[in-house]
Short mmCIF file of C-alpha atoms in Angstrom, two decimals:
data_model
loop_
_atom_site.label_atom_id
_atom_site.label_comp_id
_atom_site.label_asym_id
_atom_site.label_seq_id
_atom_site.Cartn_x
_atom_site.Cartn_y
_atom_site.Cartn_z
CA MET O 101 -22.25 35.52 29.47
CA VAL O 102 -22.36 38.33 27.04
CA ASP O 103 -18.85 38.11 25.80
CA ALA O 104 -18.95 34.33 25.35
CA ALA O 105 -18.03 33.17 21.91
CA ILE O 106 -18.65 29.56 22.44
CA GLU O 107 -20.18 27.72 25.46
CA PHE O 108 -20.10 23.85 26.18
CA HIS O 109 -22.73 22.91 28.88
CA SER O 110 -22.39 19.47 30.08
CA VAL O 111 -21.63 17.95 26.63
CA SER O 112 -20.88 14.10 26.12
CA LYS O 113 -20.32 12.11 23.09
CA VAL O 114 -20.65 8.27 23.58
CA TYR O 115 -20.17 5.46 20.88
CA GLY O 116 -21.69 2.45 22.30
CA ASP O 117 -19.71 1.47 25.53
CA PHE O 118 -17.07 3.93 24.79
CA VAL O 119 -17.14 7.49 26.35
CA ALA O 120 -15.42 9.73 24.17
CA ILE O 121 -16.22 13.09 25.85
CA ASN O 122 -17.49 13.22 29.28
CA ASN O 123 -19.51 15.95 30.88
CA PHE O 124 -17.43 18.79 28.81
CA ASP O 125 -18.16 22.24 30.00
CA LEU O 126 -16.29 25.21 28.54
CA THR O 127 -16.95 29.04 28.17
CA MET O 128 -14.67 30.67 25.80
CA THR O 129 -14.53 34.53 25.08
CA GLN O 130 -14.26 36.56 22.12
CA ARG O 131 -10.88 36.66 20.67
CA GLU O 132 -9.40 34.16 22.66
CA PHE O 133 -6.92 31.63 21.46
CA LEU O 134 -7.88 28.38 23.36
CA VAL O 135 -6.01 25.05 23.11
CA LEU O 136 -7.24 21.76 23.47
CA LEU O 137 -4.01 19.74 24.48
CA GLY O 138 -3.74 15.83 25.29
CA PRO O 139 -2.42 12.62 24.00
CA SER O 140 -3.84 10.87 21.02
CA GLY O 141 -7.58 9.48 21.76
CA CYS O 142 -8.32 12.00 24.45
CA GLY O 143 -11.33 13.59 22.59
CA LYS O 144 -9.83 16.63 21.55
CA SER O 145 -10.94 16.31 17.74
CA THR O 146 -14.22 15.04 18.79
CA ILE O 147 -14.91 18.41 20.60
CA LEU O 148 -14.03 20.21 17.37
CA LYS O 149 -16.25 17.90 15.30
CA LEU O 150 -19.10 18.56 17.86
CA LEU O 151 -18.65 22.37 17.42
CA ALA O 152 -18.70 22.55 13.78
CA GLY O 153 -21.59 19.73 13.24
CA ILE O 154 -19.80 16.91 12.05
CA GLU O 155 -20.84 15.03 15.05
CA ASP O 156 -24.01 15.16 17.28
CA PRO O 157 -23.62 15.57 20.84
CA THR O 158 -25.09 12.27 22.94
CA SER O 159 -26.29 14.98 25.64
CA GLY O 160 -25.53 18.61 26.42
CA GLU O 161 -25.73 22.17 24.72
CA ILE O 162 -23.21 23.77 22.55
CA PHE O 163 -23.73 27.53 21.79
CA VAL O 164 -21.97 29.86 19.24
CA ASN O 165 -22.04 33.67 20.07
CA GLY O 166 -25.35 32.82 22.40
CA THR O 167 -27.16 31.06 19.66
CA LEU O 168 -27.81 27.31 20.27
CA VAL O 169 -26.48 25.35 17.34
CA ASN O 170 -26.95 21.58 18.17
CA TYR O 171 -29.71 21.32 15.75
CA LEU O 172 -28.19 23.54 12.85
CA LEU O 173 -26.52 21.92 10.12
CA PRO O 174 -22.67 22.50 9.63
CA ARG O 175 -23.05 25.10 6.73
CA ASP O 176 -25.44 27.24 9.08
CA ARG O 177 -23.07 27.36 12.07
CA ASN O 178 -20.50 29.84 10.54
CA VAL O 179 -17.61 27.68 12.18
CA ALA O 180 -14.63 27.42 9.72
CA MET O 181 -12.51 24.05 10.29
CA VAL O 182 -8.82 23.80 9.08
CA PHE O 183 -7.83 19.99 9.04
CA GLN O 184 -4.58 18.67 9.43
CA ASN O 185 -4.38 17.40 5.83
CA TYR O 186 -5.47 20.65 4.47
CA ALA O 187 -8.47 19.18 2.36
CA LEU O 188 -7.56 21.13 -0.67
CA TYR O 189 -9.64 20.06 -3.92
CA PRO O 190 -6.77 18.95 -6.18
CA HIS O 191 -8.60 19.83 -9.40
CA MET O 192 -9.03 23.33 -8.45
CA THR O 193 -6.08 26.22 -8.58
CA VAL O 194 -5.82 27.65 -5.35
CA ALA O 195 -7.67 30.80 -6.15
CA GLN O 196 -10.77 28.45 -6.82
CA ASN O 197 -10.07 26.37 -3.46
CA ILE O 198 -10.00 29.70 -1.73
CA ALA O 199 -13.31 31.22 -3.41
CA TYR O 200 -15.47 27.64 -3.08
CA PRO O 201 -16.80 28.62 0.14
CA LEU O 202 -18.14 31.85 -1.29
CA LYS O 203 -19.91 30.10 -3.99
CA SER O 204 -21.34 27.29 -2.03
CA ARG O 205 -24.10 27.61 0.59
CA GLY O 206 -26.16 29.62 -1.74
CA GLY O 207 -23.41 32.55 -1.69
CA THR O 208 -22.77 35.30 -4.15
CA ARG O 209 -22.30 34.55 -7.86
CA ASN O 210 -20.87 38.03 -8.38
CA ARG O 211 -17.19 37.29 -10.17
CA VAL O 212 -16.08 40.65 -8.98
CA VAL O 213 -17.04 40.26 -5.57
CA ILE O 214 -15.62 36.50 -5.26
CA ALA O 215 -12.30 37.85 -6.69
CA GLU O 216 -11.78 40.76 -4.61
CA LYS O 217 -12.58 38.66 -1.28
CA THR O 218 -10.44 36.00 -2.56
CA MET O 219 -7.35 38.41 -2.98
CA GLN O 220 -8.04 39.94 0.30
CA VAL O 221 -7.41 36.95 2.08
CA ALA O 222 -4.66 35.83 -0.09
CA LYS O 223 -2.64 38.86 0.93
CA LEU O 224 -3.54 38.32 4.58
CA VAL O 225 -1.83 34.99 4.34
CA GLU O 226 0.84 36.17 2.00
CA ILE O 227 0.13 33.65 -0.76
CA THR O 228 -0.97 35.99 -3.55
CA ASP O 229 1.86 34.63 -5.96
CA GLN O 230 0.43 31.00 -6.01
CA LEU O 231 -3.31 31.65 -6.54
CA GLU O 232 -3.10 29.92 -10.08
CA LYS O 233 -1.54 27.09 -9.04
CA ARG O 234 -3.12 23.75 -7.97
CA PRO O 235 -2.23 22.32 -4.72
CA ALA O 236 0.09 19.63 -5.79
CA ALA O 237 2.66 22.44 -7.38
CA LEU O 238 2.58 23.77 -3.46
CA SER O 239 4.82 23.14 -0.45
CA GLY O 240 3.55 22.03 2.67
CA GLY O 241 3.66 26.03 3.94
CA GLN O 242 1.58 26.81 1.14
CA ARG O 243 -1.07 24.45 1.31
CA GLN O 244 -1.45 25.36 4.91
CA ARG O 245 -1.83 29.06 4.02
CA ALA O 246 -4.37 28.21 1.14
CA ALA O 247 -6.39 26.23 3.74
CA LEU O 248 -6.29 29.14 5.94
CA ALA O 249 -7.35 31.35 3.19
CA ARG O 250 -10.42 29.29 2.24
CA ALA O 251 -11.49 29.38 6.00
CA LEU O 252 -10.90 33.01 6.14
CA VAL O 253 -12.71 33.94 3.10
CA ARG O 254 -16.24 33.12 5.14
CA ASP O 255 -15.81 35.50 7.99
CA PRO O 256 -16.61 32.73 10.26
CA GLU O 257 -17.56 33.38 13.69
CA VAL O 258 -15.25 30.94 14.89
CA PHE O 259 -12.14 29.32 14.00
CA VAL O 260 -11.50 25.73 14.69
CA MET O 261 -8.02 23.99 13.84
CA ASP O 262 -7.40 20.30 13.93
CA GLU O 263 -3.24 19.76 14.26
CA PRO O 264 -2.94 22.06 11.31
CA LEU O 265 1.04 22.19 11.45
CA SER O 266 1.71 18.73 12.41
CA ASN O 267 2.62 17.57 8.71
CA LEU O 268 5.23 20.16 8.36
CA ASP O 269 8.96 20.08 9.30
CA ALA O 270 9.97 21.42 12.26
CA GLN O 271 11.74 24.96 10.96
CA LEU O 272 8.51 25.45 8.90
CA ARG O 273 6.21 24.47 11.81
CA ASP O 274 8.11 27.33 13.84
CA SER O 275 7.59 30.12 11.25
CA MET O 276 3.78 29.01 10.60
CA ARG O 277 3.21 28.99 14.44
CA TYR O 278 4.32 32.50 14.51
CA HIS O 279 2.40 33.44 11.24
CA LEU O 280 -0.91 31.75 12.89
CA MET O 281 -0.62 33.98 15.88
CA GLU O 282 0.30 37.18 13.73
CA LEU O 283 -2.89 36.44 11.83
CA HIS O 284 -5.00 35.92 14.94
CA GLN O 285 -4.05 39.20 16.37
CA ARG O 286 -5.37 40.87 13.35
CA ILE O 287 -8.48 38.89 12.66
CA GLY O 288 -9.52 38.85 16.28
CA LYS O 289 -11.70 35.89 16.19
CA ALA O 290 -12.32 33.09 18.69
CA THR O 291 -10.24 29.84 17.62
CA ILE O 292 -9.76 26.68 19.08
CA TYR O 293 -6.66 24.60 18.20
CA VAL O 294 -6.06 21.12 18.90
CA THR O 295 -2.45 19.69 19.44
CA HIS O 296 -0.79 16.81 21.26
CA ASP O 297 2.59 19.13 21.18
CA GLN O 298 2.91 20.85 24.71
CA HIS O 299 5.47 23.45 22.94
CA GLU O 300 2.60 24.68 20.32
CA ALA O 301 -0.01 24.99 23.46
CA MET O 302 2.60 26.38 25.88
CA THR O 303 3.69 29.13 23.24
CA MET O 304 0.25 30.16 21.39
CA ALA O 305 -2.54 29.63 24.02
CA ASP O 306 -4.24 32.39 26.33
CA ARG O 307 -5.86 29.18 27.89
CA ILE O 308 -4.94 25.71 27.93
CA VAL O 309 -7.71 22.94 28.16
CA VAL O 310 -5.81 19.63 29.37
CA LEU O 311 -7.69 16.31 28.48
CA ASN O 312 -7.36 12.66 29.11
CA LYS O 313 -9.71 9.98 28.09
CA GLY O 314 -12.34 12.14 27.54
CA SER O 315 -12.59 14.34 30.48
CA VAL O 316 -11.08 17.71 31.44
CA GLN O 317 -8.04 17.59 33.46
CA GLN O 318 -7.11 21.32 33.95
CA VAL O 319 -8.05 24.53 32.36
CA GLY O 320 -5.64 27.28 32.83
CA THR O 321 -3.09 29.75 31.32
CA PRO O 322 0.11 28.30 30.21
CA ILE O 323 2.02 29.63 33.24
CA GLU O 324 -0.71 28.12 35.60
CA VAL O 325 -0.68 24.63 34.00
CA PHE O 326 2.86 24.44 33.96
CA ASN O 327 3.86 26.20 37.36
CA SER O 328 0.44 24.48 39.35
CA PRO O 329 -0.31 21.27 37.76
CA ILE O 330 -3.50 19.94 39.10
CA ASN O 331 -2.70 16.09 39.22
CA THR O 332 -0.12 13.84 38.05
CA PHE O 333 -1.17 13.41 34.67
CA VAL O 334 -0.80 17.17 34.07
CA ALA O 335 2.30 17.06 35.71
CA GLY O 336 3.77 14.53 33.53
CA PHE O 337 2.32 15.52 30.40
CA VAL O 338 3.05 19.13 30.27
CA GLY O 339 6.99 20.15 30.23
CA HIS O 340 9.75 18.93 28.88
CA PRO O 341 11.74 16.84 29.96
CA ARG O 342 8.94 15.19 31.95
CA MET O 343 8.74 16.11 35.67
CA ASN O 344 10.23 13.64 37.87
CA LEU O 345 7.42 12.00 40.00
CA VAL O 346 8.74 9.88 42.87
CA PRO O 347 6.85 8.08 45.69
CA GLY O 348 7.52 9.58 49.17
CA LYS O 349 5.91 10.50 52.47
CA SER O 350 4.97 13.85 54.16
CA LEU O 351 6.91 14.96 57.22
CA ASP O 352 6.57 17.77 59.63
CA ASN O 353 7.23 21.43 59.05
CA ASN O 354 5.98 21.36 55.70
CA SER O 355 8.51 18.79 54.06
CA VAL O 356 8.41 15.69 52.36
CA GLN O 357 10.87 12.46 52.32
CA VAL O 358 11.99 11.32 48.70
CA GLY O 359 14.28 8.29 48.96
CA GLU O 360 17.08 9.29 51.70
CA PHE O 361 16.39 13.09 51.11
CA SER O 362 14.25 15.28 53.03
CA LEU O 363 12.95 18.48 50.90
CA GLU O 364 11.11 21.29 52.19
CA THR O 365 7.83 22.53 50.32
CA ASN O 366 5.28 25.13 50.21
CA CYS O 367 2.76 22.62 50.92
CA LYS O 368 0.50 23.51 53.71
CA SER O 369 -0.57 20.12 54.78
CA ASN O 370 1.23 18.64 57.66
CA LEU O 371 -0.24 14.94 57.59
CA LYS O 372 2.69 13.02 59.26
CA ASP O 373 4.17 9.83 57.49
CA THR O 374 1.23 9.91 54.92
CA PRO O 375 2.32 8.60 51.70
CA VAL O 376 2.36 11.06 48.74
CA ILE O 377 4.03 11.68 45.19
CA VAL O 378 6.76 14.29 45.04
CA GLY O 379 7.17 16.03 41.66
CA LEU O 380 10.67 17.79 40.54
CA ARG O 381 10.88 19.54 37.38
CA PRO O 382 13.98 18.64 35.64
CA THR O 383 14.17 22.40 34.55
CA ASP O 384 13.59 23.69 38.12
CA ALA O 385 16.83 21.87 39.51
CA LYS O 386 19.83 24.15 40.47
CA PRO O 387 23.24 22.48 39.91
CA GLU O 388 24.51 23.48 43.14
CA ALA O 389 24.42 22.27 46.75
CA GLY O 390 21.54 24.52 48.55
CA SER O 391 18.89 23.64 51.42
CA ASN O 392 17.01 21.25 49.62
CA ASN O 393 19.53 18.91 48.14
CA ILE O 394 19.44 15.47 46.06
CA SER O 395 22.77 14.05 45.33
CA GLY O 396 23.62 10.81 43.08
CA LYS O 397 25.86 9.14 40.45
CA VAL O 398 25.45 10.35 36.67
CA THR O 399 24.27 7.37 34.56
CA ALA O 400 23.31 9.24 31.39
CA CYS O 401 23.85 12.26 29.59
CA GLU O 402 22.02 14.04 26.99
CA PHE O 403 23.54 16.74 25.21
CA THR O 404 20.87 19.50 23.78
CA GLY O 405 23.36 21.89 22.21
CA THR O 406 22.29 24.59 24.72
CA ASP O 407 22.10 22.10 28.14
CA THR O 408 22.70 18.62 29.15
CA ILE O 409 20.17 16.60 30.73
CA VAL O 410 21.44 14.22 33.28
CA THR O 411 20.45 11.07 34.56
CA ILE O 412 21.30 10.21 38.24
CA SER O 413 20.65 7.19 40.46
CA THR O 414 20.92 6.90 44.53
CA PRO O 415 21.11 4.06 46.99
CA THR O 416 17.45 4.26 46.58
CA LEU O 417 16.16 6.30 43.85
CA ASP O 418 16.96 5.63 40.07
CA GLY O 419 16.19 7.33 36.93
CA LEU O 420 16.00 11.05 38.14
CA ARG O 421 16.39 13.81 35.47
CA PHE O 422 17.88 17.17 35.97
CA ARG O 423 19.04 19.90 33.72
CA GLN O 424 22.61 21.37 33.39
CA ILE O 425 23.04 24.67 31.72
CA ASP O 426 26.62 24.12 31.28
CA PRO O 427 26.22 21.74 28.58
CA VAL O 428 29.73 19.81 29.43
CA SER O 429 29.63 20.02 33.00
CA SER O 430 28.99 16.30 34.00
CA VAL O 431 30.00 12.88 32.43
CA GLU O 432 28.58 9.40 33.20
CA GLY O 433 29.92 8.33 36.70
CA ASP O 434 30.21 11.73 38.22
CA THR O 435 28.79 12.22 41.50
CA VAL O 436 26.50 15.38 41.40
CA THR O 437 24.24 17.62 43.76
CA PHE O 438 21.02 19.43 42.69
CA SER O 439 19.06 21.68 44.83
CA TYR O 440 15.24 22.69 44.70
CA SER O 441 13.46 25.91 46.03
CA PRO O 442 10.49 24.91 48.16
CA GLU O 443 8.11 26.01 45.80
CA HIS O 444 9.46 24.06 42.97
CA VAL O 445 8.79 20.91 45.21
CA HIS O 446 5.11 19.58 44.04
CA VAL O 447 3.35 17.38 46.54
CA PHE O 448 0.54 15.06 45.09
CA ASN O 449 -1.66 12.59 47.30
CA GLN O 450 -1.91 8.96 46.22
CA ASP O 451 -4.84 9.57 44.15
CA GLY O 452 -2.44 11.80 42.07
CA GLN O 453 -4.15 15.23 42.98
CA ARG O 454 -2.20 18.04 43.89
CA ILE O 455 -1.96 18.95 47.59
CA VAL O 456 -1.68 22.70 48.26
#
């Protein structure tokens, strides 16, 4: 593929009996911002280390801009990595930290060139007023900007970022997330970003790769992953509050039985009396009666400021959660009714795979 920036072909990484990455395949285009999403231990950071050359694959091939990099040293891959803990040298000033990659790897010794490039990237990340300080004197956001500048100064082929915002407070994460995306648009380099935060993934990614236990679960745009989860793992992991996953059975006429309720779906399978798993997102529920109704007694209310998440129980079901846009519309003990459009009733087989 001519436009491919990064290619993984059947890449696996095994430590003894533990399979960290299993047969990973991925092609990533130029300028794409791709997010690796999954729980701790799913293999996200291992993929970054394999690409950067910190780890060697057990099998498979990795290409950067068409060049096989399996046998290249990390310094020869032109892959810049931004770490969770910033990894700045504490005894150096910010300017010296940024300039360090230019001097290492047999780079230029011209002080004028180094100063010019350092200032260019410092302006890009808006940290020119901090260049003479040492990392200990910086805030978390300023340290992250310094780490980004050090990665940018190399003019790499590819950026890889390992949970770079996880050490920041919520408000600063929001502003840095916006800054990162703005920076990506200006630089236009392929970027792989690792996170376990689905909100970051949904708001930042061109495509998301959902991982679990070293294996790819689904690859798609944020809309595709959210609206059409390929299995119950993705359905439960992506979305907040998490999707209700309820045992049921399929009926005639593209409908399913959930507890004492019959719900129409857009599922094309007409296997009667077949056990299934039904997925209902709390955020897709309409707090009113319709054609696809679920009614029950409120057992808990979670006020979020803009809405309320209510938990209900029925004679046969317990712990179902739904969103009410009016934040004060229900209290514990109320009987409430929610309805779903057929396209929002997700159906999975007993193995957890989506039925379409």
